[in-house]
PDB file of C-alpha atoms in Angstrom:
ATOM      1  CA  MET A   1       0.000   0.000   0.000  1.00 36.00           C
ATOM      2  CA  ASN A   2       1.008   3.571  -0.557  1.00 35.00           C
ATOM      3  CA  HIS A   3      -1.440   5.853   1.202  1.00 36.00           C
ATOM      4  CA  ARG A   4      -1.296   9.591   1.603  1.00 32.00           C
ATOM      5  CA  ILE A   5      -2.366  10.629   5.087  1.00 41.00           C
ATOM      6  CA  LEU A   6      -4.091  13.933   4.670  1.00 42.00           C
ATOM      7  CA  VAL A   7      -5.555  15.016   7.971  1.00 43.00           C
ATOM      8  CA  LEU A   8      -7.976  17.557   6.564  1.00 38.00           C
ATOM      9  CA  LEU A   9     -11.169  18.014   8.494  1.00 38.00           C
ATOM     10  CA  SER A  10     -14.428  16.988   6.935  1.00 38.00           C
ATOM     11  CA  ILE A  11     -17.793  18.132   8.262  1.00 28.00           C
ATOM     12  CA  ALA A  12     -17.450  15.557  11.045  1.00 37.00           C
ATOM     13  CA  PHE A  13     -14.222  17.222  12.201  1.00 40.00           C
ATOM     14  CA  ALA A  14     -15.290  20.836  11.747  1.00 35.00           C
ATOM     15  CA  ILE A  15     -18.415  20.522  13.893  1.00 39.00           C
ATOM     16  CA  PRO A  16     -17.739  20.462  17.663  1.00 41.00           C
ATOM     17  CA  LEU A  17     -17.920  16.914  18.958  1.00 43.00           C
ATOM     18  CA  ALA A  18     -20.766  16.288  21.394  1.00 45.00           C
ATOM     19  CA  GLY A  19     -20.030  16.035  25.077  1.00 50.00           C
ATOM     20  CA  GLN A  20     -16.648  17.760  25.164  1.00 69.00           C
ATOM     21  CA  ASN A  21     -15.166  18.166  28.671  1.00 87.00           C
ATOM     22  CA  VAL A  22     -15.964  14.549  29.481  1.00 95.00           C
ATOM     23  CA  GLY A  23     -13.392  11.772  29.945  1.00 97.00           C
ATOM     24  CA  LEU A  24     -12.472   8.667  31.916  1.00 98.00           C
ATOM     25  CA  ARG A  25     -11.978   8.807  35.684  1.00 98.00           C
ATOM     26  CA  LEU A  26     -10.233   5.695  37.025  1.00 98.00           C
ATOM     27  CA  THR A  27      -8.880   4.536  40.381  1.00 98.00           C
ATOM     28  CA  ASN A  28      -5.908   2.249  40.911  1.00 98.00           C
ATOM     29  CA  GLY A  29      -7.072  -0.875  42.706  1.00 97.00           C
ATOM     30  CA  ILE A  30     -10.386  -0.997  40.810  1.00 97.00           C
ATOM     31  CA  ASP A  31     -10.417  -2.872  37.517  1.00 97.00           C
ATOM     32  CA  SER A  32     -12.658  -0.811  35.254  1.00 97.00           C
ATOM     33  CA  TYR A  33     -11.389   0.132  31.801  1.00 98.00           C
ATOM     34  CA  VAL A  34     -12.067   0.296  28.053  1.00 98.00           C
ATOM     35  CA  ASP A  35     -11.236  -2.539  25.668  1.00 98.00           C
ATOM     36  CA  VAL A  36     -10.949  -2.074  21.902  1.00 98.00           C
ATOM     37  CA  PRO A  37     -11.375  -5.393  20.019  1.00 98.00           C
ATOM     38  CA  TYR A  38      -8.385  -6.414  17.914  1.00 97.00           C
ATOM     39  CA  GLN A  39      -7.975  -5.047  14.416  1.00 97.00           C
ATOM     40  CA  PRO A  40      -4.682  -4.922  12.452  1.00 97.00           C
ATOM     41  CA  THR A  41      -4.904  -1.111  12.404  1.00 97.00           C
ATOM     42  CA  LEU A  42      -4.293  -1.133  16.166  1.00 98.00           C
ATOM     43  CA  VAL A  43      -0.755  -2.427  15.538  1.00 97.00           C
ATOM     44  CA  PRO A  44       0.892  -0.278  12.852  1.00 97.00           C
ATOM     45  CA  ARG A  45       4.026  -2.279  12.300  1.00 90.00           C
ATOM     46  CA  SER A  46       6.840   0.164  11.560  1.00 85.00           C
ATOM     47  CA  GLY A  47       5.711   3.472  13.012  1.00 97.00           C
ATOM     48  CA  ILE A  48       3.356   4.596  15.760  1.00 98.00           C
ATOM     49  CA  THR A  49       2.315   7.510  17.937  1.00 98.00           C
ATOM     50  CA  VAL A  50       0.168   7.082  21.044  1.00 98.00           C
ATOM     51  CA  GLU A  51      -1.242  10.284  22.549  1.00 98.00           C
ATOM     52  CA  ALA A  52      -3.472  11.100  25.525  1.00 98.00           C
ATOM     53  CA  TRP A  53      -4.367  13.910  27.863  1.00 98.00           C
ATOM     54  CA  VAL A  54      -4.051  12.688  31.454  1.00 98.00           C
ATOM     55  CA  THR A  55      -4.040  13.608  35.094  1.00 98.00           C
ATOM     56  CA  TYR A  56      -2.312  11.281  37.551  1.00 98.00           C
ATOM     57  CA  ASP A  57      -2.602  11.185  41.326  1.00 98.00           C
ATOM     58  CA  ASP A  58       0.575   9.683  42.776  1.00 98.00           C
ATOM     59  CA  SER A  59      -0.518  10.532  46.339  1.00 97.00           C
ATOM     60  CA  THR A  60      -3.228   7.848  46.589  1.00 97.00           C
ATOM     61  CA  ILE A  61      -1.512   4.771  45.134  1.00 95.00           C
ATOM     62  CA  GLY A  62      -1.846   1.758  47.405  1.00 91.00           C
ATOM     63  CA  PRO A  63       1.028  -0.369  48.722  1.00 93.00           C
ATOM     64  CA  GLY A  64       2.647  -3.216  46.809  1.00 95.00           C
ATOM     65  CA  TRP A  65       3.347  -3.553  43.100  1.00 96.00           C
ATOM     66  CA  ARG A  66       1.619  -0.893  41.004  1.00 98.00           C
ATOM     67  CA  TRP A  67       1.783  -0.213  37.247  1.00 98.00           C
ATOM     68  CA  PRO A  68      -0.910   2.384  36.398  1.00 98.00           C
ATOM     69  CA  THR A  69      -1.485   2.057  32.656  1.00 98.00           C
ATOM     70  CA  ILE A  70      -2.773   4.548  30.096  1.00 98.00           C
ATOM     71  CA  VAL A  71      -2.737   2.320  26.998  1.00 98.00           C
ATOM     72  CA  ARG A  72      -1.659  -1.280  26.457  1.00 98.00           C
ATOM     73  CA  GLN A  73      -1.897  -3.316  23.248  1.00 98.00           C
ATOM     74  CA  ASP A  74      -2.337  -6.985  24.206  1.00 95.00           C
ATOM     75  CA  SER A  75      -2.872  -7.334  27.924  1.00 92.00           C
ATOM     76  CA  THR A  76      -1.798 -10.994  27.952  1.00 92.00           C
ATOM     77  CA  PRO A  77       1.026 -11.478  30.485  1.00 90.00           C
ATOM     78  CA  GLN A  78       4.453 -11.287  28.806  1.00 85.00           C
ATOM     79  CA  ALA A  79       2.885 -10.572  25.407  1.00 90.00           C
ATOM     80  CA  VAL A  80       2.569  -6.786  25.170  1.00 95.00           C
ATOM     81  CA  SER A  81       3.004  -5.170  21.735  1.00 97.00           C
ATOM     82  CA  TYR A  82       3.315  -1.630  23.129  1.00 98.00           C
ATOM     83  CA  MET A  83       2.209   0.220  26.247  1.00 98.00           C
ATOM     84  CA  LEU A  84       2.408   3.555  28.032  1.00 98.00           C
ATOM     85  CA  ARG A  85       2.251   3.462  31.835  1.00 98.00           C
ATOM     86  CA  VAL A  86       3.684   4.703  35.126  1.00 98.00           C
ATOM     87  CA  GLU A  87       6.368   2.399  36.514  1.00 98.00           C
ATOM     88  CA  ALA A  88       5.303   2.923  40.133  1.00 98.00           C
ATOM     89  CA  ALA A  89       6.547  -0.544  41.141  1.00 97.00           C
ATOM     90  CA  MET A  90       6.828  -1.198  44.912  1.00 96.00           C
ATOM     91  CA  THR A  91       7.924   2.322  45.866  1.00 97.00           C
ATOM     92  CA  ASN A  92       5.372   4.578  44.147  1.00 97.00           C
ATOM     93  CA  SER A  93       8.078   5.680  41.734  1.00 97.00           C
ATOM     94  CA  THR A  94       7.095   8.584  39.498  1.00 98.00           C
ATOM     95  CA  VAL A  95       8.499   7.255  36.231  1.00 98.00           C
ATOM     96  CA  LEU A  96       6.660   7.151  32.922  1.00 98.00           C
ATOM     97  CA  GLY A  97       7.499   4.127  30.764  1.00 98.00           C
ATOM     98  CA  TRP A  98       6.990   3.568  27.012  1.00 98.00           C
ATOM     99  CA  TRP A  99       7.404  -0.075  25.911  1.00 98.00           C
ATOM    100  CA  VAL A 100       7.657  -1.442  22.365  1.00 98.00           C
ATOM    101  CA  ARG A 101       8.109  -5.113  21.418  1.00 97.00           C
ATOM    102  CA  THR A 102       9.661  -6.160  18.092  1.00 97.00           C
ATOM    103  CA  PRO A 103      11.414  -9.370  16.932  1.00 96.00           C
ATOM    104  CA  ALA A 104      14.558  -7.822  18.463  1.00 95.00           C
ATOM    105  CA  GLY A 105      12.915  -7.933  21.903  1.00 96.00           C
ATOM    106  CA  THR A 106      11.199  -5.433  24.200  1.00 96.00           C
ATOM    107  CA  ARG A 107      12.646  -1.969  24.624  1.00 97.00           C
ATOM    108  CA  THR A 108      11.605   0.567  27.264  1.00 98.00           C
ATOM    109  CA  LEU A 109      12.092   4.327  27.405  1.00 98.00           C
ATOM    110  CA  THR A 110      11.526   5.979  30.788  1.00 98.00           C
ATOM    111  CA  TRP A 111      11.032   9.559  31.947  1.00 98.00           C
ATOM    112  CA  PRO A 112      11.231  10.417  35.677  1.00 98.00           C
ATOM    113  CA  PHE A 113       8.767  13.105  36.745  1.00 98.00           C
ATOM    114  CA  ALA A 114       8.358  14.946  40.030  1.00 98.00           C
ATOM    115  CA  ALA A 115       5.747  13.958  42.582  1.00 97.00           C
ATOM    116  CA  GLY A 116       2.541  15.787  41.696  1.00 98.00           C
ATOM    117  CA  GLN A 117       3.821  16.875  38.278  1.00 98.00           C
ATOM    118  CA  LEU A 118       0.975  15.160  36.424  1.00 98.00           C
ATOM    119  CA  ALA A 119      -1.751  16.247  38.844  1.00 98.00           C
ATOM    120  CA  ALA A 120      -2.916  18.889  36.335  1.00 98.00           C
ATOM    121  CA  TRP A 121      -3.925  18.040  32.769  1.00 98.00           C
ATOM    122  CA  THR A 122      -0.823  17.026  30.797  1.00 98.00           C
ATOM    123  CA  HIS A 123      -0.502  15.904  27.190  1.00 98.00           C
ATOM    124  CA  LEU A 124       1.647  12.787  26.745  1.00 98.00           C
ATOM    125  CA  ALA A 125       2.820  11.297  23.453  1.00 98.00           C
ATOM    126  CA  ALA A 126       4.997   8.254  22.759  1.00 98.00           C
ATOM    127  CA  THR A 127       6.471   7.385  19.378  1.00 98.00           C
ATOM    128  CA  TYR A 128       8.429   4.645  17.626  1.00 98.00           C
ATOM    129  CA  ASP A 129       9.736   5.122  14.081  1.00 98.00           C
ATOM    130  CA  GLY A 130      11.387   1.747  13.493  1.00 97.00           C
ATOM    131  CA  ALA A 131      14.679   2.996  14.909  1.00 98.00           C
ATOM    132  CA  ASN A 132      13.997   5.027  18.054  1.00 98.00           C
ATOM    133  CA  LEU A 133      11.527   5.388  20.915  1.00 98.00           C
ATOM    134  CA  ARG A 134      10.687   8.931  22.058  1.00 98.00           C
ATOM    135  CA  LEU A 135       8.500  10.544  24.716  1.00 98.00           C
ATOM    136  CA  PHE A 136       6.888  13.988  24.530  1.00 98.00           C
ATOM    137  CA  VAL A 137       5.271  16.013  27.321  1.00 98.00           C
ATOM    138  CA  ASN A 138       3.032  18.892  26.229  1.00 98.00           C
ATOM    139  CA  GLY A 139       4.515  18.559  22.748  1.00 98.00           C
ATOM    140  CA  GLN A 140       8.175  18.744  23.775  1.00 98.00           C
ATOM    141  CA  GLN A 141      10.523  15.756  23.731  1.00 98.00           C
ATOM    142  CA  VAL A 142      11.727  14.765  27.191  1.00 98.00           C
ATOM    143  CA  GLY A 143      14.986  12.907  27.704  1.00 94.00           C
ATOM    144  CA  ASN A 144      16.979  11.174  25.008  1.00 96.00           C
ATOM    145  CA  SER A 145      15.592   8.754  22.468  1.00 98.00           C
ATOM    146  CA  VAL A 146      16.261   5.038  22.890  1.00 98.00           C
ATOM    147  CA  SER A 147      17.292   2.986  19.864  1.00 98.00           C
ATOM    148  CA  HIS A 148      15.438  -0.148  18.815  1.00 97.00           C
ATOM    149  CA  SER A 149      14.779  -2.010  15.570  1.00 97.00           C
ATOM    150  CA  GLY A 150      12.195  -4.048  13.736  1.00 97.00           C
ATOM    151  CA  ALA A 151       8.456  -4.016  13.167  1.00 97.00           C
ATOM    152  CA  ILE A 152       6.157  -3.777  16.166  1.00 98.00           C
ATOM    153  CA  ALA A 153       5.084  -7.278  17.210  1.00 96.00           C
ATOM    154  CA  ASP A 154       1.460  -8.002  16.378  1.00 96.00           C
ATOM    155  CA  THR A 155       0.394 -10.547  19.004  1.00 90.00           C
ATOM    156  CA  GLY A 156      -3.310  -9.860  18.525  1.00 91.00           C
ATOM    157  CA  ASN A 157      -5.764  -9.358  21.377  1.00 94.00           C
ATOM    158  CA  THR A 158      -7.343  -6.146  22.552  1.00 97.00           C
ATOM    159  CA  LEU A 159      -6.114  -2.601  22.963  1.00 98.00           C
ATOM    160  CA  ARG A 160      -6.834  -1.619  26.568  1.00 98.00           C
ATOM    161  CA  ILE A 161      -7.307   1.980  27.733  1.00 98.00           C
ATOM    162  CA  GLY A 162      -6.918   2.711  31.440  1.00 98.00           C
ATOM    163  CA  ASN A 163      -5.582  -0.668  32.556  1.00 98.00           C
ATOM    164  CA  GLY A 164      -3.210  -3.451  31.595  1.00 97.00           C
ATOM    165  CA  ASP A 165      -2.503  -7.025  32.680  1.00 96.00           C
ATOM    166  CA  LEU A 166      -5.199  -8.284  35.058  1.00 96.00           C
ATOM    167  CA  SER A 167      -3.120 -11.095  36.610  1.00 94.00           C
ATOM    168  CA  ALA A 168      -3.177  -9.244  39.938  1.00 93.00           C
ATOM    169  CA  PRO A 169      -6.454  -7.360  40.493  1.00 95.00           C
ATOM    170  CA  GLY A 170      -6.313  -3.590  40.329  1.00 96.00           C
ATOM    171  CA  ILE A 171      -2.573  -2.997  40.232  1.00 97.00           C
ATOM    172  CA  GLU A 172      -2.414  -1.776  36.619  1.00 98.00           C
ATOM    173  CA  ALA A 173      -5.515   0.423  36.712  1.00 98.00           C
ATOM    174  CA  TRP A 174      -4.873   4.100  36.031  1.00 98.00           C
ATOM    175  CA  ASN A 175      -5.191   6.513  38.950  1.00 98.00           C
ATOM    176  CA  GLY A 176      -6.619   9.751  37.610  1.00 98.00           C
ATOM    177  CA  GLU A 177      -8.181  10.928  34.380  1.00 98.00           C
ATOM    178  CA  ILE A 178      -7.653  10.010  30.720  1.00 98.00           C
ATOM    179  CA  ASP A 179      -9.055  11.908  27.752  1.00 98.00           C
ATOM    180  CA  GLU A 180      -8.543  12.289  23.984  1.00 98.00           C
ATOM    181  CA  VAL A 181      -6.617   9.072  23.303  1.00 98.00           C
ATOM    182  CA  ARG A 182      -5.156   8.938  19.783  1.00 98.00           C
ATOM    183  CA  LEU A 183      -3.322   6.321  17.741  1.00 98.00           C
ATOM    184  CA  TRP A 184      -1.441   7.358  14.585  1.00 98.00           C
ATOM    185  CA  PRO A 185       0.181   4.825  12.203  1.00 98.00           C
ATOM    186  CA  PHE A 186       3.464   6.745  12.047  1.00 98.00           C
ATOM    187  CA  ALA A 187       5.861   8.469  14.426  1.00 98.00           C
ATOM    188  CA  ARG A 188       4.875  12.126  14.735  1.00 98.00           C
ATOM    189  CA  THR A 189       7.327  14.950  15.315  1.00 98.00           C
ATOM    190  CA  SER A 190       7.156  17.540  18.071  1.00 98.00           C
ATOM    191  CA  ALA A 191       5.789  20.082  15.569  1.00 98.00           C
ATOM    192  CA  GLU A 192       3.059  17.712  14.470  1.00 98.00           C
ATOM    193  CA  ILE A 193       2.062  16.870  18.030  1.00 98.00           C
ATOM    194  CA  LEU A 194       1.947  20.551  18.977  1.00 98.00           C
ATOM    195  CA  SER A 195      -0.188  21.370  15.919  1.00 97.00           C
ATOM    196  CA  THR A 196      -3.100  19.168  17.030  1.00 97.00           C
ATOM    197  CA  MET A 197      -2.802  18.415  20.743  1.00 97.00           C
ATOM    198  CA  ASN A 198      -5.133  21.277  21.716  1.00 97.00           C
ATOM    199  CA  LEU A 199      -7.739  20.428  19.065  1.00 96.00           C
ATOM    200  CA  ASP A 200     -10.814  18.232  19.404  1.00 94.00           C
ATOM    201  CA  LEU A 201     -10.011  15.678  16.698  1.00 93.00           C
ATOM    202  CA  GLY A 202     -12.465  13.509  14.795  1.00 93.00           C
ATOM    203  CA  GLY A 203     -12.991  12.275  11.239  1.00 93.00           C
ATOM    204  CA  VAL A 204      -9.234  11.899  10.705  1.00 94.00           C
ATOM    205  CA  PRO A 205      -8.509   9.623   7.714  1.00 94.00           C
ATOM    206  CA  GLY A 206      -5.557   7.313   7.096  1.00 94.00           C
ATOM    207  CA  GLU A 207      -6.076   4.538   9.694  1.00 96.00           C
ATOM    208  CA  VAL A 208      -5.881   7.013  12.587  1.00 97.00           C
ATOM    209  CA  SER A 209      -8.007   6.247  15.666  1.00 98.00           C
ATOM    210  CA  THR A 210      -9.309   8.995  17.962  1.00 97.00           C
ATOM    211  CA  TRP A 211     -11.138   8.085  21.158  1.00 97.00           C
ATOM    212  CA  ASN A 212     -12.505  11.431  22.363  1.00 96.00           C
ATOM    213  CA  LEU A 213     -14.263   9.808  25.359  1.00 97.00           C
ATOM    214  CA  ASN A 214     -16.829  12.599  25.139  1.00 93.00           C
ATOM    215  CA  GLY A 215     -19.471  10.636  27.001  1.00 91.00           C
ATOM    216  CA  ALA A 216     -18.988   7.642  24.678  1.00 94.00           C
ATOM    217  CA  LEU A 217     -16.280   5.155  23.681  1.00 98.00           C
ATOM    218  CA  GLN A 218     -16.469   5.344  19.884  1.00 97.00           C
ATOM    219  CA  ASP A 219     -13.477   5.854  17.615  1.00 98.00           C
ATOM    220  CA  SER A 220     -14.488   9.148  15.983  1.00 96.00           C
ATOM    221  CA  SER A 221     -12.050   8.626  13.093  1.00 96.00           C
ATOM    222  CA  GLY A 222     -12.592   4.948  12.308  1.00 96.00           C
ATOM    223  CA  SER A 223     -14.216   1.704  13.390  1.00 97.00           C
ATOM    224  CA  ASN A 224     -12.039   0.774  16.391  1.00 98.00           C
ATOM    225  CA  HIS A 225     -14.786   1.421  18.900  1.00 98.00           C
ATOM    226  CA  GLY A 226     -14.214   0.834  22.602  1.00 98.00           C
ATOM    227  CA  GLN A 227     -16.251  -1.363  24.907  1.00 98.00           C
ATOM    228  CA  PRO A 228     -16.726  -0.674  28.636  1.00 98.00           C
ATOM    229  CA  VAL A 229     -15.553  -3.295  31.132  1.00 98.00           C
ATOM    230  CA  ASN A 230     -16.797  -3.075  34.733  1.00 98.00           C
ATOM    231  CA  ALA A 231     -18.529   0.247  34.135  1.00 97.00           C
ATOM    232  CA  PRO A 232     -15.652   2.729  33.773  1.00 97.00           C
ATOM    233  CA  THR A 233     -16.650   6.231  34.861  1.00 97.00           C
ATOM    234  CA  LEU A 234     -17.093   8.889  32.193  1.00 97.00           C
ATOM    235  CA  GLN A 235     -17.379  12.235  33.939  1.00 96.00           C
ATOM    236  CA  ALA A 236     -17.119  15.953  33.282  1.00 96.00           C
ATOM    237  CA  ASN A 237     -13.633  17.426  33.457  1.00 96.00           C
ATOM    238  CA  SER A 238     -11.800  20.719  33.023  1.00 96.00           C
ATOM    239  CA  LEU A 239      -9.974  19.879  29.770  1.00 96.00           C
ATOM    240  CA  ASN A 240     -10.878  22.448  27.110  1.00 93.00           C
ATOM    241  CA  LEU A 241      -9.880  21.781  23.511  1.00 95.00           C
ATOM    242  CA  ALA A 242     -10.555  23.993  20.512  1.00 91.00           C
ATOM    243  CA  SER A 243     -13.009  23.150  17.772  1.00 78.00           C
ATOM    244  CA  VAL A 244     -11.814  23.944  14.253  1.00 64.00           C
ATOM    245  CA  PRO A 245     -14.013  26.309  12.207  1.00 51.00           C
ATOM    246  CA  VAL A 246     -11.409  26.917   9.466  1.00 39.00           C
ATOM    247  CA  ILE A 247      -9.400  24.123   7.941  1.00 39.00           C
ATOM    248  CA  GLY A 248      -5.901  24.158   6.512  1.00 44.00           C
ATOM    249  CA  ALA A 249      -3.004  21.751   6.140  1.00 45.00           C
ATOM    250  CA  ALA A 250       0.765  21.766   6.384  1.00 39.00           C
ATOM    251  CA  ASN A 251       3.073  19.089   5.020  1.00 36.00           C
ATOM    252  CA  PHE A 252       5.426  17.588   7.600  1.00 30.00           C
ATOM    253  CA  GLY A 253       7.444  15.215   5.420  1.00 32.00           C
ATOM    254  CA  THR A 254       7.564  11.503   4.756  1.00 41.00           C
ATOM    255  CA  SER A 255       5.687   9.026   6.852  1.00 47.00           C
ATOM    256  CA  THR A 256       7.643   6.507   8.904  1.00 45.00           C
ATOM    257  CA  ALA A 257       5.007   3.789   8.546  1.00 42.00           C
ATOM    258  CA  GLY A 258       5.857   1.016   6.131  1.00 41.00           C
ATOM    259  CA  CYS A 259       2.707   1.032   3.998  1.00 41.00           C
ATOM    260  CA  LEU A 260       2.093   4.725   4.628  1.00 41.00           C
ATOM    261  CA  GLY A 261       5.187   6.021   2.933  1.00 37.00           C
ATOM    262  CA  ALA A 262       3.855   9.048   1.074  1.00 38.00           C
ATOM    263  CA  PRO A 263       4.109  12.567   2.459  1.00 37.00           C
ATOM    264  CA  ARG A 264       1.534  13.352   5.110  1.00 50.00           C
ATOM    265  CA  SER A 265      -0.201  16.489   6.303  1.00 50.00           C
ATOM    266  CA  VAL A 266      -1.735  17.430   9.605  1.00 49.00           C
ATOM    267  CA  VAL A 267      -4.371  19.906  10.650  1.00 47.00           C
ATOM    268  CA  THR A 268      -3.562  23.532  11.281  1.00 40.00           C
ATOM    269  CA  THR A 269      -5.850  26.491  11.896  1.00 38.00           C
TER     270      THR A 269
END
């Protein structure tokens, strides 16, 4: 395949999405979450960006092993394809971890953050371009990249939002809020992330998934709709994103994804 990803808003994108200022509210120790049934588009093999707006309360994590998870593809023990979570471990460590599995093995990039640093709404993005893992906070890269190689392992199973492996009840549940989860089939740059992170995205073509969590669990850009497990709470929040009344586009270069190799564009206002 040789697609051109042109993230130009259609009517579905230009109209404000219903129920904005609503997102997930989850508590570590309680296993409620969102599962997205497996589709190949959930595992773009040679390039990926995972994005979400989050708050995280590190002051109320219980004792023992804890791994509060934002997104995990394949929650089977020892079989993760990729995941973004806090590596709280046994000591309530404030370390964000981005994991990617390829035939070369599993590679992890970590970013230590200060206690309370994620208490307010923070935009997180994690990328892999077939050669390096990177983490971005509010659109800016944090720390150094970590090298890796190979296509992302497609082990099937669901994409899970707000939780991970359920082998031990509750320990991988998120502890805070999650909103505006996005999955792009290429590694985005800082400029690209900054250009859309404050926009309410929907109707984005090119195998992009956008879970706005605006009172519902649908993928507003595709068919990867979420399903609630154990009644996750969708509640009003203080995250305000801009709707887009005027549409434009700016080219940001060549896609990193294997079958998405043509130049791509992203939304600007």
